[in-house]
mmCIF file of C-alpha atoms in Angstrom:
data_model
loop_
_atom_site.group_PDB
_atom_site.id
_atom_site.type_symbol
_atom_site.label_atom_id
_atom_site.label_comp_id
_atom_site.label_asym_id
_atom_site.label_seq_id
_atom_site.Cartn_x
_atom_site.Cartn_y
_atom_site.Cartn_z
ATOM 1 C CA UNK A 1368 -66.179 10.886 47.609
ATOM 2 C CA UNK A 1369 -63.889 7.952 48.114
ATOM 3 C CA UNK A 1370 -60.729 7.876 46.079
ATOM 4 C CA UNK A 1371 -58.522 4.983 45.153
ATOM 5 C CA UNK A 1372 -55.101 5.777 43.783
ATOM 6 C CA UNK A 1373 -53.218 3.337 41.573
ATOM 7 C CA UNK A 1374 -49.593 3.692 40.594
ATOM 8 C CA UNK A 1375 -47.950 3.620 38.134
ATOM 9 C CA UNK A 1376 -50.420 4.457 35.395
ATOM 10 C CA UNK A 1377 -48.231 2.766 32.848
ATOM 11 C CA UNK A 1378 -45.037 0.746 32.855
ATOM 12 C CA UNK A 1379 -42.860 -0.854 30.227
ATOM 13 C CA UNK A 1380 -40.538 -3.612 31.335
ATOM 14 C CA UNK A 1381 -38.326 -6.247 29.809
ATOM 15 C CA UNK A 1382 -39.258 -9.881 29.744
ATOM 16 C CA UNK A 1383 -38.121 -11.677 32.886
ATOM 17 C CA UNK A 1384 -38.280 -8.697 35.189
ATOM 18 C CA UNK A 1385 -40.828 -8.060 37.938
ATOM 19 C CA UNK A 1386 -43.201 -5.153 38.203
ATOM 20 C CA UNK A 1387 -45.008 -3.867 41.286
ATOM 21 C CA UNK A 1388 -48.307 -2.025 41.093
ATOM 22 C CA UNK A 1389 -49.675 -0.153 44.103
ATOM 23 C CA UNK A 1390 -53.274 0.486 45.027
ATOM 24 C CA UNK A 1391 -54.116 2.906 47.828
ATOM 25 C CA UNK A 1392 -57.425 3.855 49.335
ATOM 26 C CA UNK A 1393 -56.997 7.520 50.194
ATOM 27 C CA UNK A 1394 -59.911 8.347 52.435
ATOM 28 C CA UNK A 1395 -61.218 5.103 53.864
ATOM 29 C CA UNK A 1396 -59.840 1.913 55.296
ATOM 30 C CA UNK A 1397 -60.224 -1.031 52.979
ATOM 31 C CA UNK A 1398 -59.946 -4.456 54.557
ATOM 32 C CA UNK A 1399 -60.580 -5.899 51.129
ATOM 33 C CA UNK A 1400 -59.301 -4.813 47.737
ATOM 34 C CA UNK A 1401 -59.692 -6.432 44.362
ATOM 35 C CA UNK A 1402 -57.359 -6.848 41.419
ATOM 36 C CA UNK A 1403 -58.592 -7.193 37.856
ATOM 37 C CA UNK A 1404 -57.143 -7.677 34.452
ATOM 38 C CA UNK A 1405 -58.768 -6.220 31.372
ATOM 39 C CA UNK A 1406 -58.017 -7.046 27.755
ATOM 40 C CA UNK A 1407 -58.886 -4.561 24.996
ATOM 41 C CA UNK A 1408 -62.616 -4.133 24.471
ATOM 42 C CA UNK A 1409 -63.380 -6.763 27.085
ATOM 43 C CA UNK A 1410 -64.755 -6.831 30.575
ATOM 44 C CA UNK A 1411 -62.871 -6.904 33.824
ATOM 45 C CA UNK A 1412 -61.621 -10.281 34.892
ATOM 46 C CA UNK A 1413 -61.285 -10.622 38.635
ATOM 47 C CA UNK A 1414 -57.852 -12.002 39.427
ATOM 48 C CA UNK A 1415 -57.816 -12.020 43.193
ATOM 49 C CA UNK A 1416 -59.268 -10.628 46.371
ATOM 50 C CA UNK A 1417 -56.685 -8.971 48.581
ATOM 51 C CA UNK A 1418 -57.343 -9.296 52.309
ATOM 52 C CA UNK A 1419 -55.582 -7.081 54.833
ATOM 53 C CA UNK A 1420 -53.366 -9.120 57.091
ATOM 54 C CA UNK A 1421 -53.995 -12.447 55.397
ATOM 55 C CA UNK A 1422 -53.388 -14.277 52.165
ATOM 56 C CA UNK A 1423 -55.089 -13.196 49.003
ATOM 57 C CA UNK A 1424 -57.810 -15.307 47.483
ATOM 58 C CA UNK A 1425 -57.082 -16.080 43.854
ATOM 59 C CA UNK A 1426 -59.631 -16.829 41.169
ATOM 60 C CA UNK A 1427 -59.437 -20.076 39.298
ATOM 61 C CA UNK A 1428 -56.743 -20.090 36.656
ATOM 62 C CA UNK A 1429 -54.742 -17.231 38.163
ATOM 63 C CA UNK A 1430 -51.216 -18.231 39.156
ATOM 64 C CA UNK A 1431 -50.569 -17.070 42.699
ATOM 65 C CA UNK A 1432 -46.817 -17.416 42.307
ATOM 66 C CA UNK A 1433 -46.951 -15.271 39.202
ATOM 67 C CA UNK A 1434 -49.138 -12.534 40.586
ATOM 68 C CA UNK A 1435 -48.054 -11.825 44.142
ATOM 69 C CA UNK A 1436 -50.452 -9.800 46.230
ATOM 70 C CA UNK A 1437 -49.617 -8.108 49.494
ATOM 71 C CA UNK A 1438 -52.096 -6.189 51.610
ATOM 72 C CA UNK A 1439 -49.955 -5.044 54.487
ATOM 73 C CA UNK A 1440 -52.117 -2.172 55.672
ATOM 74 C CA UNK A 1441 -55.717 -1.045 55.540
ATOM 75 C CA UNK A 1442 -54.906 1.458 52.813
ATOM 76 C CA UNK A 1443 -52.404 -0.309 50.593
ATOM 77 C CA UNK A 1444 -52.434 -3.406 48.432
ATOM 78 C CA UNK A 1445 -49.720 -4.274 45.944
ATOM 79 C CA UNK A 1446 -49.705 -6.580 42.947
ATOM 80 C CA UNK A 1447 -46.333 -7.827 41.763
ATOM 81 C CA UNK A 1448 -46.120 -9.445 38.358
ATOM 82 C CA UNK A 1449 -43.110 -11.711 38.668
ATOM 83 C CA UNK A 1450 -40.895 -12.785 35.777
ATOM 84 C CA UNK A 1451 -43.108 -10.913 33.373
ATOM 85 C CA UNK A 1452 -43.614 -12.173 29.836
ATOM 86 C CA UNK A 1453 -45.167 -10.459 26.827
ATOM 87 C CA UNK A 1454 -48.421 -12.320 27.389
ATOM 88 C CA UNK A 1455 -48.723 -10.569 30.750
ATOM 89 C CA UNK A 1456 -49.100 -7.283 28.915
ATOM 90 C CA UNK A 1457 -52.493 -5.964 29.855
ATOM 91 C CA UNK A 1458 -54.452 -3.332 31.747
ATOM 92 C CA UNK A 1459 -54.534 -4.027 35.487
ATOM 93 C CA UNK A 1460 -57.087 -2.311 37.706
ATOM 94 C CA UNK A 1461 -57.667 -2.362 41.440
ATOM 95 C CA UNK A 1462 -60.756 -1.531 43.429
ATOM 96 C CA UNK A 1463 -61.824 -1.188 47.021
ATOM 97 C CA UNK A 1464 -65.149 -1.120 48.791
ATOM 98 C CA UNK A 1465 -66.309 0.159 52.150
ATOM 99 C CA UNK A 1466 -68.113 -3.147 52.613
ATOM 100 C CA UNK A 1467 -71.211 -5.091 51.787
ATOM 101 C CA UNK A 1468 -73.835 -3.268 49.782
ATOM 102 C CA UNK A 1469 -71.409 -0.494 48.871
ATOM 103 C CA UNK A 1470 -70.130 0.369 45.415
ATOM 104 C CA UNK A 1471 -66.609 -0.316 44.296
ATOM 105 C CA UNK A 1472 -64.136 2.513 43.932
ATOM 106 C CA UNK A 1473 -61.563 1.957 41.231
ATOM 107 C CA UNK A 1474 -58.042 3.057 40.602
ATOM 108 C CA UNK A 1475 -57.263 4.480 37.173
ATOM 109 C CA UNK A 1476 -55.524 1.324 36.084
ATOM 110 C CA UNK A 1477 -51.991 0.407 35.068
ATOM 111 C CA UNK A 1478 -51.060 -0.334 31.487
ATOM 112 C CA UNK A 1479 -48.308 -2.971 31.573
ATOM 113 C CA UNK A 1480 -46.276 -3.614 28.456
ATOM 114 C CA UNK A 1481 -43.696 -6.378 28.552
ATOM 115 C CA UNK A 1482 -41.157 -6.288 25.746
ATOM 116 C CA UNK B 509 -71.521 -17.680 31.080
ATOM 117 C CA UNK B 510 -70.729 -14.506 32.929
ATOM 118 C CA UNK B 511 -73.052 -13.104 35.571
ATOM 119 C CA UNK B 512 -74.213 -9.780 34.232
ATOM 120 C CA UNK B 513 -74.542 -9.560 30.490
ATOM 121 C CA UNK B 514 -75.139 -6.225 28.848
ATOM 122 C CA UNK B 515 -77.163 -5.633 25.762
ATOM 123 C CA UNK B 516 -76.493 -4.209 23.244
ATOM 124 C CA UNK B 517 -72.736 -4.644 22.936
ATOM 125 C CA UNK B 518 -72.488 -1.364 21.064
ATOM 126 C CA UNK B 519 -74.807 1.591 20.705
ATOM 127 C CA UNK B 520 -74.372 4.682 18.545
ATOM 128 C CA UNK B 521 -76.725 7.641 18.868
ATOM 129 C CA UNK B 522 -76.910 11.349 18.169
ATOM 130 C CA UNK B 523 -76.424 13.953 20.854
ATOM 131 C CA UNK B 524 -79.707 14.730 22.564
ATOM 132 C CA UNK B 525 -81.159 11.262 22.098
ATOM 133 C CA UNK B 526 -81.752 8.828 24.929
ATOM 134 C CA UNK B 527 -79.623 5.727 25.365
ATOM 135 C CA UNK B 528 -80.886 2.544 26.967
ATOM 136 C CA UNK B 529 -78.678 -0.328 28.004
ATOM 137 C CA UNK B 530 -79.830 -3.599 29.507
ATOM 138 C CA UNK B 531 -78.229 -6.045 31.863
ATOM 139 C CA UNK B 532 -79.294 -9.595 32.620
ATOM 140 C CA UNK B 533 -77.986 -11.816 35.363
ATOM 141 C CA UNK B 534 -78.474 -15.363 36.521
ATOM 142 C CA UNK B 535 -78.270 -15.728 40.288
ATOM 143 C CA UNK B 536 -79.728 -13.951 43.306
ATOM 144 C CA UNK B 537 -78.202 -10.605 44.110
ATOM 145 C CA UNK B 538 -77.998 -8.147 46.970
ATOM 146 C CA UNK B 539 -77.504 -5.212 44.651
ATOM 147 C CA UNK B 540 -76.697 -4.275 41.100
ATOM 148 C CA UNK B 541 -74.277 -1.546 40.143
ATOM 149 C CA UNK B 542 -73.662 0.405 36.983
ATOM 150 C CA UNK B 543 -70.241 1.768 36.098
ATOM 151 C CA UNK B 544 -68.791 3.844 33.344
ATOM 152 C CA UNK B 545 -65.314 3.462 31.864
ATOM 153 C CA UNK B 546 -63.602 5.900 29.590
ATOM 154 C CA UNK B 547 -60.968 4.379 27.343
ATOM 155 C CA UNK B 548 -57.799 3.480 29.213
ATOM 156 C CA UNK B 549 -59.141 4.514 32.605
ATOM 157 C CA UNK B 550 -60.611 2.893 35.672
ATOM 158 C CA UNK B 551 -64.322 2.481 36.240
ATOM 159 C CA UNK B 552 -66.478 5.152 37.789
ATOM 160 C CA UNK B 553 -69.476 4.177 39.869
ATOM 161 C CA UNK B 554 -72.760 5.571 38.576
ATOM 162 C CA UNK B 555 -75.613 4.023 40.519
ATOM 163 C CA UNK B 556 -76.124 1.146 42.958
ATOM 164 C CA UNK B 557 -79.639 -0.259 43.193
ATOM 165 C CA UNK B 558 -80.528 -2.696 45.926
ATOM 166 C CA UNK B 559 -82.533 -5.844 45.380
ATOM 167 C CA UNK B 560 -85.571 -4.376 47.150
ATOM 168 C CA UNK B 561 -85.574 -1.267 44.957
ATOM 169 C CA UNK B 562 -87.226 -1.017 41.567
ATOM 170 C CA UNK B 563 -86.052 2.313 40.232
ATOM 171 C CA UNK B 564 -83.389 4.858 41.007
ATOM 172 C CA UNK B 565 -82.479 8.221 39.526
ATOM 173 C CA UNK B 566 -79.319 10.276 39.472
ATOM 174 C CA UNK B 567 -79.305 13.353 37.292
ATOM 175 C CA UNK B 568 -79.809 12.213 33.700
ATOM 176 C CA UNK B 569 -79.481 8.570 34.703
ATOM 177 C CA UNK B 570 -82.356 6.255 35.478
ATOM 178 C CA UNK B 571 -81.852 2.661 36.534
ATOM 179 C CA UNK B 572 -84.555 0.051 36.869
ATOM 180 C CA UNK B 573 -84.319 -3.396 38.405
ATOM 181 C CA UNK B 574 -86.666 -6.306 37.833
ATOM 182 C CA UNK B 575 -85.599 -9.149 40.099
ATOM 183 C CA UNK B 576 -88.323 -11.443 38.745
ATOM 184 C CA UNK B 577 -86.769 -11.187 35.288
ATOM 185 C CA UNK B 578 -83.248 -10.850 36.651
ATOM 186 C CA UNK B 579 -82.659 -7.780 34.563
ATOM 187 C CA UNK B 580 -81.784 -4.125 34.892
ATOM 188 C CA UNK B 581 -81.700 -1.196 32.535
ATOM 189 C CA UNK B 582 -79.744 2.033 32.460
ATOM 190 C CA UNK B 583 -81.300 4.990 30.694
ATOM 191 C CA UNK B 584 -79.249 8.070 29.880
ATOM 192 C CA UNK B 585 -81.495 10.932 28.841
ATOM 193 C CA UNK B 586 -80.513 13.845 26.615
ATOM 194 C CA UNK B 587 -77.159 12.264 25.845
ATOM 195 C CA UNK B 588 -74.038 14.311 25.296
ATOM 196 C CA UNK B 589 -70.842 13.582 23.393
ATOM 197 C CA UNK B 590 -69.105 13.377 26.771
ATOM 198 C CA UNK B 591 -71.271 10.343 27.634
ATOM 199 C CA UNK B 592 -69.270 8.329 25.092
ATOM 200 C CA UNK B 593 -67.782 5.467 27.113
ATOM 201 C CA UNK B 594 -68.240 1.823 27.983
ATOM 202 C CA UNK B 595 -70.905 1.010 30.540
ATOM 203 C CA UNK B 596 -70.802 -2.068 32.736
ATOM 204 C CA UNK B 597 -73.241 -3.623 35.118
ATOM 205 C CA UNK B 598 -72.018 -5.595 38.090
ATOM 206 C CA UNK B 599 -73.937 -7.808 40.433
ATOM 207 C CA UNK B 600 -73.129 -7.777 44.129
ATOM 208 C CA UNK B 601 -73.554 -10.830 46.273
ATOM 209 C CA UNK B 602 -73.016 -11.362 49.949
ATOM 210 C CA UNK B 603 -69.210 -11.228 49.756
ATOM 211 C CA UNK B 604 -68.140 -7.732 50.686
ATOM 212 C CA UNK B 605 -67.659 -5.822 47.473
ATOM 213 C CA UNK B 606 -67.033 -8.838 45.298
ATOM 214 C CA UNK B 607 -69.009 -8.116 42.189
ATOM 215 C CA UNK B 608 -69.160 -9.843 38.837
ATOM 216 C CA UNK B 609 -68.965 -7.675 35.737
ATOM 217 C CA UNK B 610 -70.673 -8.065 32.410
ATOM 218 C CA UNK B 611 -69.003 -7.487 29.060
ATOM 219 C CA UNK B 612 -70.208 -3.920 28.808
ATOM 220 C CA UNK B 613 -71.995 -1.716 26.304
ATOM 221 C CA UNK B 614 -69.908 0.669 24.266
ATOM 222 C CA UNK B 615 -71.854 3.876 23.806
ATOM 223 C CA UNK B 616 -70.912 6.403 21.147
ATOM 224 C CA UNK B 617 -72.706 9.732 21.169
ATOM 225 C CA UNK B 618 -72.173 11.703 18.005
ATOM 226 C CA UNK B 619 -72.140 15.498 18.288
#
């Protein structure tokens, strides 16, 4: 089946630094990927839709200058948390789909801790 | 409120029993998906049921969809301790892959 790889699985960084998270679709081309944030015992909150070759579409309330998304190829999307603060600590997950009417394939998530 | 709301929020059963989780949604959908999430991991797709389908099976899983009531259910038969996880439903619209997730049902299966 389809596999989406997300890296790193966890990262600890100091306040004020930036962190990059990668999401790769390993066996299919993904023109669209999705980035989510999940708080403990809560659902996934869609942050943005990453579009290959164009700007990402951000959900309401998500700061695009804070969470930079780059989708430079059909198999790779990156999320950069810029100038991270402790409140950015969370579980970030990416997903990709083959297209309409297809299920989402998820990465294993990245646990970000900002100290 | 969120599209896709699961019920119950938490469910605890003994191994061997069946577990039923429900999902309600508000708007028209193209499909509805069920996912499983083990603690600290990504989601794993279980079943996708299209709006013109009423029931779908996969192993010990059975999903039903009632578009007139805007609801779906996930039945896990003969549960095992390894089924312990959170289960989410997600509704798919016309936007490629963009689905809206419910708050999930946390299932605990006691050995």
